[in-house]
Amino acid sequence: MADQVSGENPTEKTVEKLTETPTGVNRYALQCAIVASIVSIIFGYDTGVMSGAMVFIEEELKTNDVQIEVLTGILNLCALVGSLLAGRTSDVIGRRYTIVLASVLFMLGSILMGWGPSYPVLLTGRCTAGLGVGFALMVAPVYSAEIATASHRGLLASLPHLCISIGILLGYLLNYFFSKLPMQIGWRLMLGIAAVPSLVLAFGILKMPESPRWLILQGRLGEGKKVLDLVSNSPEEAKIRFQDIKIAAGIDPKCEDEVVKMENKKTHGEGVWKELILRPTPAVRRVLLTALGIHFFQHATGIEAVLLYGPKIFKRAGITAKDKLFLVTIGVGIMKTTFIFTATFLLDKVGRRKLLLTSVGGMVCALTMLGFGLTMAQNSGGKLAWALVLSIVSAYSFVAVFSIGLGPITWVYSSEVFPLKLRAQGASLGVAVNRVMNATVSMSFLSLTKAITTGGAFFMFAGVAAVAWNFFFFLMPETKGKSLEEIEALFQRDGDHKVRGENGTV
């Protein structure tokens, strides 16, 4: 059976033939992925709207830079806790109900932030919403990847990140319009209105099916097969996927029972952390390194600084009027959404690796130009028009090249490389690293700019991006067009001792 999982099972040639044949995306699978990704719109909205709300929170609540850094970053620290809980939770109650839980938590957090009579209440609301973010960021890409076919997994698994960008753009737009309301009402509406879509999603996701891979992992073969029939492009494809998932789950591929008792199978997280961290096989160790590495570099290269502190950055470049600051920031949201939308169609055509290396190479150039532009603008007191223009163009370029590669590929790649029974907890570890780095940047950026200047901070991010390019070049194999079960073999080396453990991993 180990040979079968490592890519030598008798259905492999059939799988390759199916994935090589161009077929349209399954509409039902697309609908499921879109609904699951709505939770990412809500998270993106919170990120975008906070960049504008903090301007008014500073005025009304008289907060300082450190308090603003804590307020923005605390969401990600709480998301770290949520992401670590999400892996086990989604293994126990399923991917679908975990999305419901994320929606409810975000709704409660939004209500508290919309009330926001004081700084401590705002912090409490951000923490509650952060827990929901942690659950959402882990489970939405996993759910999308597990219902998708190999030929369109890049499209469906990148939808959550596309939806984050749409949410960020909506946040920037509402910043502009709500800023015209009285200050005491405007920023509270900005933060509180997210409770409405959270409530809608909590009910909407219940009409979607559960992940077929999760169902089969629980021994509910009949239910899993029915879902696969709905989300596959043909009965033959559904049958092949069904067989491969059974093999990966350690179930006899010839078994035709509706329900199988998963005896001595560690399907709810028992032993998974041991095989993922304490005693991983060489292949799992490589998977863990690449998955955690891509999450680390996604935020260590500074994207959160531009998305969250855009108004402050552009103000230091020479723009002083609030309405103009918000309008320029809207441009950031438009660039991010446009290029991520483009990336969703390129992932399954160009491939993850080529797109990622091109993206990160472009980021090095854009960040260097942004650092130079901001340095010149600040040294001139914001009086150099060309430095202001260079700063805006460089910031837009940075967001564009990030969004066409590193942004969406992080979530696609980390949701597909882990073996089936390690996938939920492996993905949760990736999200945990992602949130730690997001919090590190968002909670230190203003202090960092005081220490080494705003331009110096972006020169530093350019150096980190150069390191990231080398990491991806040497460690990340291409996964385009391969089934989730086949991807395991990509991380094997000839000298590895291929042994299937109790959890069914190689």
PDB file of N, CA and C in Angstrom, residues 45 63 72 128 135 161 178 196 248 259 266 282 286 328 350 365 390 394-395 416 439 450 471 502:
ATOM      1  N   TYR A  45     -12.009  42.722   4.676  1.00  0.00           N
ATOM      2  CA  TYR A  45     -12.683  43.990   4.962  1.00  0.00           C
ATOM      3  C   TYR A  45     -12.162  44.588   6.269  1.00  0.00           C
ATOM      4  N   THR A  63      -5.341  57.871  21.336  1.00  0.00           N
ATOM      5  CA  THR A  63      -4.372  56.777  21.444  1.00  0.00           C
ATOM      6  C   THR A  63      -3.037  57.193  20.829  1.00  0.00           C
ATOM      7  N   THR A  72      -3.969  46.991  16.106  1.00  0.00           N
ATOM      8  CA  THR A  72      -3.950  46.348  14.790  1.00  0.00           C
ATOM      9  C   THR A  72      -3.361  44.946  14.858  1.00  0.00           C
ATOM     10  N   THR A 128     -11.639  38.789  19.775  1.00  0.00           N
ATOM     11  CA  THR A 128     -12.696  37.839  19.416  1.00  0.00           C
ATOM     12  C   THR A 128     -12.731  37.610  17.905  1.00  0.00           C
ATOM     13  N   PHE A 135      -9.467  30.608  12.566  1.00  0.00           N
ATOM     14  CA  PHE A 135     -10.237  29.464  12.066  1.00  0.00           C
ATOM     15  C   PHE A 135     -10.459  29.575  10.561  1.00  0.00           C
ATOM     16  N   HIS A 161      -7.935  33.842  -0.968  1.00  0.00           N
ATOM     17  CA  HIS A 161      -7.066  35.023  -0.986  1.00  0.00           C
ATOM     18  C   HIS A 161      -7.627  36.108  -1.908  1.00  0.00           C
ATOM     19  N   PHE A 178     -17.513  56.581   4.627  1.00  0.00           N
ATOM     20  CA  PHE A 178     -17.876  56.758   6.032  1.00  0.00           C
ATOM     21  C   PHE A 178     -17.080  57.886   6.689  1.00  0.00           C
ATOM     22  N   VAL A 196     -22.971  41.823   9.721  1.00  0.00           N
ATOM     23  CA  VAL A 196     -24.083  41.400   8.852  1.00  0.00           C
ATOM     24  C   VAL A 196     -23.679  40.247   7.925  1.00  0.00           C
ATOM     25  N   ALA A 248      -5.174   6.750   0.534  1.00  0.00           N
ATOM     26  CA  ALA A 248      -4.485   7.697   1.411  1.00  0.00           C
ATOM     27  C   ALA A 248      -4.998   7.626   2.843  1.00  0.00           C
ATOM     28  N   VAL A 259     -20.379   2.638   5.256  1.00  0.00           N
ATOM     29  CA  VAL A 259     -19.722   3.131   6.459  1.00  0.00           C
ATOM     30  C   VAL A 259     -18.671   2.120   6.891  1.00  0.00           C
ATOM     31  N   LYS A 266      -5.961   7.223  13.733  1.00  0.00           N
ATOM     32  CA  LYS A 266      -5.854   8.486  14.473  1.00  0.00           C
ATOM     33  C   LYS A 266      -6.387   9.603  13.602  1.00  0.00           C
ATOM     34  N   PRO A 282      11.418  11.976   6.490  1.00  0.00           N
ATOM     35  CA  PRO A 282      12.130  12.987   5.701  1.00  0.00           C
ATOM     36  C   PRO A 282      11.213  13.752   4.756  1.00  0.00           C
ATOM     37  N   ARG A 286      10.334  17.837   4.820  1.00  0.00           N
ATOM     38  CA  ARG A 286      10.485  18.756   3.680  1.00  0.00           C
ATOM     39  C   ARG A 286       9.194  19.519   3.425  1.00  0.00           C
ATOM     40  N   VAL A 328      -5.928  57.481  -2.576  1.00  0.00           N
ATOM     41  CA  VAL A 328      -4.703  56.796  -3.006  1.00  0.00           C
ATOM     42  C   VAL A 328      -4.676  55.373  -2.457  1.00  0.00           C
ATOM     43  N   VAL A 350       0.239  28.454 -15.827  1.00  0.00           N
ATOM     44  CA  VAL A 350       1.664  28.743 -15.728  1.00  0.00           C
ATOM     45  C   VAL A 350       2.337  27.840 -14.701  1.00  0.00           C
ATOM     46  N   CYS A 365      12.564  44.297  -6.625  1.00  0.00           N
ATOM     47  CA  CYS A 365      12.733  45.556  -7.373  1.00  0.00           C
ATOM     48  C   CYS A 365      11.794  46.644  -6.859  1.00  0.00           C
ATOM     49  N   LEU A 390       7.037  58.412  -7.433  1.00  0.00           N
ATOM     50  CA  LEU A 390       7.794  57.151  -7.394  1.00  0.00           C
ATOM     51  C   LEU A 390       7.326  56.279  -6.231  1.00  0.00           C
ATOM     52  N   SER A 394       5.679  52.720  -6.923  1.00  0.00           N
ATOM     53  CA  SER A 394       6.395  51.578  -6.352  1.00  0.00           C
ATOM     54  C   SER A 394       5.505  50.775  -5.409  1.00  0.00           C
ATOM     55  N   ALA A 395       4.717  51.489  -4.588  1.00  0.00           N
ATOM     56  CA  ALA A 395       3.799  50.797  -3.676  1.00  0.00           C
ATOM     57  C   ALA A 395       2.770  49.998  -4.464  1.00  0.00           C
ATOM     58  N   GLU A 416      -2.230  22.124  -0.197  1.00  0.00           N
ATOM     59  CA  GLU A 416      -2.191  20.937  -1.041  1.00  0.00           C
ATOM     60  C   GLU A 416      -0.997  20.016  -0.792  1.00  0.00           C
ATOM     61  N   ALA A 439       1.457  39.714  12.693  1.00  0.00           N
ATOM     62  CA  ALA A 439       1.430  40.487  13.931  1.00  0.00           C
ATOM     63  C   ALA A 439       2.762  41.188  14.166  1.00  0.00           C
ATOM     64  N   LYS A 450      10.494  54.699  12.962  1.00  0.00           N
ATOM     65  CA  LYS A 450      11.134  55.710  13.803  1.00  0.00           C
ATOM     66  C   LYS A 450      12.615  55.395  14.006  1.00  0.00           C
ATOM     67  N   PHE A 471      15.105  30.794  -1.305  1.00  0.00           N
ATOM     68  CA  PHE A 471      14.419  29.709  -0.584  1.00  0.00           C
ATOM     69  C   PHE A 471      13.466  28.976  -1.519  1.00  0.00           C
ATOM     70  N   GLU A 502       1.103   4.722  10.929  1.00  0.00           N
ATOM     71  CA  GLU A 502      -0.269   4.413  11.303  1.00  0.00           C
ATOM     72  C   GLU A 502      -1.250   5.440  10.774  1.00  0.00           C
TER      73      GLU A 502
END
